[in-house]
Amino acid sequence: MFKQLALLLAAGVLALSGCSEKSLTNVEYGNQNQVLYIANGDEPQALDPHITTGAPDFHVISSMFEGLTALNPKTLELEPGAAASWELSDDLMTYTFHMQPEGRWSNGDPVTAQDFVYSWQRAMSPELANQYAYMMYFIEGAEAFGQGETTDFSTVGVKALDDKTLQVKLTAPTPYFLQILDHHTYYPVHPATIEKFGGMTARVSKWTLPGNLVSNNAFKLKHWELNKVIEVVPNEYYWDADVVKLEGIHFYPISQQQVEERAFRSGQVHLTFTPQMAIEKIATYDQNEPELIHKDPGYSNYFYIFNTTREPFDDVRVRKALSYAIDRESLVKRVTKGGEVPAYHFVPPDPEGHQPKSYFTYDVEKAKALLAEAGFPNGEGFPAFDILYNTHDNHRKIALAIQQMWRTNLNIQANLTNQEWKVYLNTQQNKDYDVSRKAWIADYLDPSNFYDLLLSYGGNNDTGWKSAEYDALVEEAQHELDTTKRWALYEQANKILSDEMPIAPLYFMSDINLIRPNVKNWYGNVLQRHPYKTVYLENEAK
Amino acid sequence: MLKYILLRLLTAIPVLFFVVLMTFVLVRLAPGGPFDAERAVPAQVLENLNKRYHLDDPMPVQFGNYVWNLLQGDFGPSYKYPSRTVTELIATGLPTTIELGFYALCFAAFLGIISGVFAALKPNSWQDYSFMSVAMIGICLPSFVLGPLMILLFGIQFEWLPVSGWDVSPGDKVLPSITLGAAYAAYVARLTRGGMLEIMSQDYIRTARAKGVSRFNVVVHHALRGALMPVVAFAGPAAAGLLSGSFVVETIFQIPGLGRFYLQAAFNRDYTMILGTTIFFASLIIFFNFVADILQAWMNPKLRQSLGK
């Protein structure tokens, strides 16, 4: 009988060995056929540029849709997109865009100025409930239309002068408007397709499914299987199709860091695209395969917010003491390890513009003195409080480190509170916390991304902190066209944040990705913009 | 017997209704809504979204509408994936989950029955202890530990098998099926061993052996049918468990099955999707238990008679 069992086992082993006969991995196949395989984080919520909100969605959408302007992947300078050129009026409030003469949708239809008018009306329509509609409120009349105060779109400053000319009027001069046009909310959609599948404001629509979706960028949708893969192939009608070398891109929804790393290691993907890889893997790659790990500084920050409506965090001395007692150098060196930059001001340095000053540093003695001044000498009498963070190993490690720093430096006790993502958001928005972690990634290259966060009336200001002076400075800076004056205004706002400390900046984040060396024309940049049209795969020896 | 079947079918209705009601209430009680995001949704947009999905109606009205639509076979739209309905999402994920569950069940039955039989044939020997120790490890080792271990060994170390994906490369079904089926294989092994030991001590087996029937024939033709009774009883819940409990394995191996949709729906507060998948899985569990009961009655004349009375 045991002989029979042995035979069965042998058969099983043979069957398994049969599988071991090496067939091509995705990477090997991709290298031979110019197909790029990407681990893309979560499954995209939608491929509709006016509905989606997430980064994984953008990674796919940006391969298929193109706004009026585009960004150079190396320098982030403005480049022609669907518009070949543009002019700005003397009052700096009216833009005239000239469309690409050869701009076409993936079904061969020309991309017209009217398509943009239709698309932007759709993106602003309250019925569609686009969560990013507010990004369009720089345009004259857009806010009133978006808020439902009027249904007459002719009151909005967007007009097609002819098929190939689009005019856009702003409410005020906005220095970064051309940059924002590369945001997905400003992408065009194909009007006939939208109408065919339910109309302009139909949120539940089949227009984004394979076979239906019509796009205007270098790639078009071929296949979309939920939780499995999204495949795009070149759009032969694209105005700049000659530069496209890839024959396809496969986006895999892999949300778990460990699974993503394994998929990379086993040759299933050329690159990983989630913003942060598992901390414990970073050192291994640094040591053994440094050519594969890329740590690009991001235009983003990681910080702790204080609930300023609660005691004792309503006392600025307490907030400052807590912030000064954090050893940020140690945090990035020993905990996060991904090339992050310790932050002593809130807004990340803009590579070409605003360079905020630091008004404080790691200073335990000063922190102790401030705490004593606030009535807690040597931490005595300081109530135990909670550090809130959402479920993620990295957040837990950071919170543990800071808990230890506060205990050691200030003799105060912080407890860790871990909550599931939606619960955490809810708790934070209801201001039912003491200290909470938060991070922000910029949509475009301008400090307003960050300063806007702490406006008294800002929807994302969960600190409860309010300053009329700060609001006035930020509002003025938003419309100031003289760059020197603008940075000076922001610097004043930066000083207020350091004086008031409603948040404790911790570090400026890095995007840490694994990328195979044969992926060419893929450049790290602070906005993580990677136009795929010039990317290609070089055959590698191994 | 027919009366018994009808009764079982009728009792399923209030059970399912209770499941719908409880799930509906519980998901609404959970903090965080389907449209909560890191970037605060403007109040006006949130209002429009709630209006579009009728989330601004009073709760009893929402429940009434949901049940009414459900009776017409409409699970509603997914909040997370605006281009798909819940029915479409279930239809998308289900074939993969069934396929995975089927392979896992085959693996569990094959390995479990063979191991159980061999262990029972040499009770209290080193072979028996070895098989049962492995079975105990199989029961104790959760899939979130076994899966990564197998990936490290067979995927990364030996490079025999792919580490993730489904229908993307040859052999990608082997590791997930084994991971999912391992615990069930262990249960089947223990149940088979127990059943075999009991049957092998029966008089008719002794008679068959005394008459010179070969050992193989005694085991396969005389003992196995009776010995597998507990396994059959276990098969129903096992099948339901394999289909509804595959979300961990689906997540580890990036398998686009229904379990993964279920898990994501809970994290996304995709109310209609949570309800849809819960109702679906509850129906599956009820159905498989029902089938197992019928099969047991069919295989066991005593039970059939008692039900007839």
Tab-separated table of C-alpha atoms in Angstrom, chain A residues 1-2 4-5 8 16 19-20 22-24 26 42-46 51 53 126-134 146-148 201-206 208-210 224-228 252-256 259 262-263 265-266 268 420-426 429 437-443 449 459-460, chain B residues 31-42 44-45 48-49 52-53 77 79-85 88-89 92 110 114 117-118 121-122 127 131 148 151-152 154-156 159-171 174 215-216 219 251-257 260-261 264 266-269:
chain	number	residue	atom	x	y	z
A	1	MET	CA	0.000	0.000	0.000
A	2	PHE	CA	2.807	2.386	0.825
A	4	GLN	CA	1.141	3.064	-4.094
A	5	LEU	CA	1.450	6.155	-1.968
A	8	LEU	CA	1.315	8.961	-6.140
A	16	LEU	CA	5.237	20.113	-10.151
A	19	CYS	CA	5.672	23.478	-14.105
A	20	SER	CA	9.269	24.316	-13.381
A	22	LYS	CA	10.923	27.705	-17.440
A	23	SER	CA	8.428	29.631	-19.485
A	24	LEU	CA	8.882	33.345	-20.055
A	26	ASN	CA	6.189	38.807	-17.828
A	42	ASP	CA	-4.968	49.481	-5.675
A	43	GLU	CA	-7.528	48.622	-8.303
A	44	PRO	CA	-8.600	51.914	-9.900
A	45	GLN	CA	-11.986	53.101	-8.791
A	46	ALA	CA	-12.772	54.380	-12.270
A	51	ILE	CA	-14.937	60.825	-11.273
A	53	THR	CA	-9.601	60.561	-7.189
A	126	PRO	CA	-23.046	69.238	-9.706
A	127	GLU	CA	-25.071	66.240	-10.891
A	128	LEU	CA	-21.898	64.323	-11.740
A	129	ALA	CA	-20.550	65.034	-8.236
A	130	ASN	CA	-16.914	65.233	-9.275
A	131	GLN	CA	-14.904	65.401	-6.052
A	132	TYR	CA	-12.233	67.490	-7.781
A	133	ALA	CA	-14.626	70.033	-9.334
A	134	TYR	CA	-13.230	72.694	-7.001
A	146	GLY	CA	-20.331	73.968	-9.786
A	147	GLN	CA	-22.309	74.864	-6.661
A	148	GLY	CA	-25.557	74.746	-8.595
A	201	THR	CA	-23.855	63.689	-15.980
A	202	ALA	CA	-24.461	59.941	-15.808
A	203	ARG	CA	-22.198	58.718	-13.028
A	204	VAL	CA	-23.111	55.080	-13.512
A	205	SER	CA	-22.070	54.631	-17.124
A	206	LYS	CA	-20.445	51.993	-19.290
A	208	THR	CA	-15.107	53.511	-19.648
A	209	LEU	CA	-15.348	49.808	-20.420
A	210	PRO	CA	-13.111	48.220	-23.077
A	224	TRP	CA	-9.858	45.756	-18.119
A	225	GLU	CA	-10.524	42.885	-15.780
A	226	LEU	CA	-11.275	44.054	-12.273
A	227	ASN	CA	-8.659	43.145	-9.683
A	228	LYS	CA	-6.632	41.417	-12.384
A	252	TYR	CA	-1.584	45.039	-12.139
A	253	PRO	CA	-3.574	46.032	-9.059
A	254	ILE	CA	-1.280	44.899	-6.252
A	255	SER	CA	-2.073	46.729	-3.062
A	256	GLN	CA	0.091	44.817	-0.595
A	259	VAL	CA	3.132	40.979	-2.617
A	262	ARG	CA	7.558	39.494	-4.586
A	263	ALA	CA	5.944	40.177	-7.951
A	265	ARG	CA	11.436	39.848	-7.612
A	266	SER	CA	9.865	36.991	-9.541
A	268	GLN	CA	6.144	39.653	-13.006
A	420	GLU	CA	-8.971	51.240	9.977
A	421	TRP	CA	-8.744	53.799	7.144
A	422	LYS	CA	-12.342	55.016	6.963
A	423	VAL	CA	-12.729	55.040	10.738
A	424	TYR	CA	-9.501	57.018	11.012
A	425	LEU	CA	-10.742	59.560	8.454
A	426	ASN	CA	-14.003	59.865	10.301
A	429	GLN	CA	-12.639	64.890	10.482
A	437	ARG	CA	-0.740	61.490	11.596
A	438	LYS	CA	-1.391	63.009	8.207
A	439	ALA	CA	0.366	63.298	4.877
A	440	TRP	CA	-0.156	65.366	1.785
A	441	ILE	CA	0.946	64.834	-1.792
A	442	ALA	CA	0.777	67.786	-4.154
A	443	ASP	CA	-1.353	67.762	-7.290
A	449	ASN	CA	-1.118	72.929	-2.453
A	459	GLY	CA	-12.082	71.354	4.244
A	460	ASN	CA	-8.843	69.567	5.008
B	31	PRO	CA	-17.923	54.820	11.140
B	32	GLY	CA	-16.946	56.314	7.805
B	33	GLY	CA	-19.013	56.483	4.661
B	34	PRO	CA	-18.492	55.338	1.090
B	35	PHE	CA	-17.379	58.769	-0.077
B	36	ASP	CA	-15.029	59.672	2.760
B	37	ALA	CA	-11.585	60.370	1.395
B	38	GLU	CA	-8.275	61.752	2.599
B	39	ARG	CA	-9.036	64.934	0.675
B	40	ALA	CA	-12.238	66.151	2.224
B	41	VAL	CA	-15.131	65.972	-0.188
B	42	PRO	CA	-16.724	69.413	-0.566
B	44	GLN	CA	-21.966	70.349	-1.983
B	45	VAL	CA	-20.429	67.368	-3.765
B	48	ASN	CA	-25.015	65.493	-4.546
B	49	LEU	CA	-23.474	62.077	-4.104
B	52	ARG	CA	-27.674	60.393	-6.375
B	53	TYR	CA	-27.424	57.157	-4.378
B	77	PRO	CA	-24.854	50.004	-8.259
B	79	TYR	CA	-20.401	52.993	-4.928
B	80	LYS	CA	-16.747	52.248	-5.389
B	81	TYR	CA	-16.810	51.280	-9.069
B	82	PRO	CA	-19.272	53.668	-10.708
B	83	SER	CA	-19.192	51.894	-14.045
B	84	ARG	CA	-20.333	48.545	-12.626
B	85	THR	CA	-23.322	47.145	-10.794
B	88	GLU	CA	-21.745	42.528	-12.567
B	89	LEU	CA	-19.033	42.572	-9.930
B	92	THR	CA	-16.882	38.993	-12.521
B	110	PHE	CA	-7.541	13.704	-2.724
B	114	ILE	CA	-5.498	9.043	0.874
B	117	VAL	CA	-6.858	5.771	4.720
B	118	PHE	CA	-3.139	5.078	4.982
B	121	LEU	CA	-4.456	1.076	7.958
B	122	LYS	CA	-1.499	1.229	10.305
B	127	GLN	CA	3.191	6.257	9.570
B	131	PHE	CA	0.264	11.633	8.698
B	148	PRO	CA	3.880	33.276	1.977
B	151	ILE	CA	5.730	31.421	-2.124
B	152	LEU	CA	9.167	31.787	-0.570
B	154	PHE	CA	8.430	27.162	-4.388
B	155	GLY	CA	8.199	30.585	-5.972
B	156	ILE	CA	11.279	32.492	-4.908
B	159	GLU	CA	11.465	29.217	-8.936
B	160	TRP	CA	9.123	26.341	-9.759
B	161	LEU	CA	5.848	28.204	-9.604
B	162	PRO	CA	4.544	31.741	-10.074
B	163	VAL	CA	3.992	33.730	-6.877
B	164	SER	CA	0.870	35.646	-7.822
B	165	GLY	CA	-1.768	36.180	-10.454
B	166	TRP	CA	-4.456	34.041	-12.025
B	167	ASP	CA	-4.527	32.889	-15.617
B	168	VAL	CA	-1.411	34.916	-16.305
B	169	SER	CA	1.212	32.177	-16.350
B	170	PRO	CA	1.309	28.365	-16.323
B	171	GLY	CA	1.106	26.822	-12.898
B	174	VAL	CA	-1.044	25.404	-7.856
B	215	ARG	CA	-6.802	-5.779	1.073
B	216	PHE	CA	-7.275	-3.244	-1.715
B	219	VAL	CA	-10.576	-0.898	1.650
B	251	THR	CA	-5.282	38.693	-1.415
B	252	ILE	CA	-1.959	36.910	-0.910
B	253	PHE	CA	-1.855	35.596	-4.465
B	254	GLN	CA	-3.568	38.567	-6.149
B	255	ILE	CA	-6.450	36.468	-7.400
B	256	PRO	CA	-9.381	38.433	-8.814
B	257	GLY	CA	-12.018	36.415	-6.996
B	260	ARG	CA	-11.177	39.993	-2.666
B	261	PHE	CA	-14.129	42.082	-3.810
B	264	GLN	CA	-12.373	45.617	-0.537
B	266	ALA	CA	-15.824	46.333	3.524
B	267	PHE	CA	-12.812	48.656	3.530
B	268	ASN	CA	-14.425	50.988	1.009
B	269	ARG	CA	-17.794	51.067	2.791
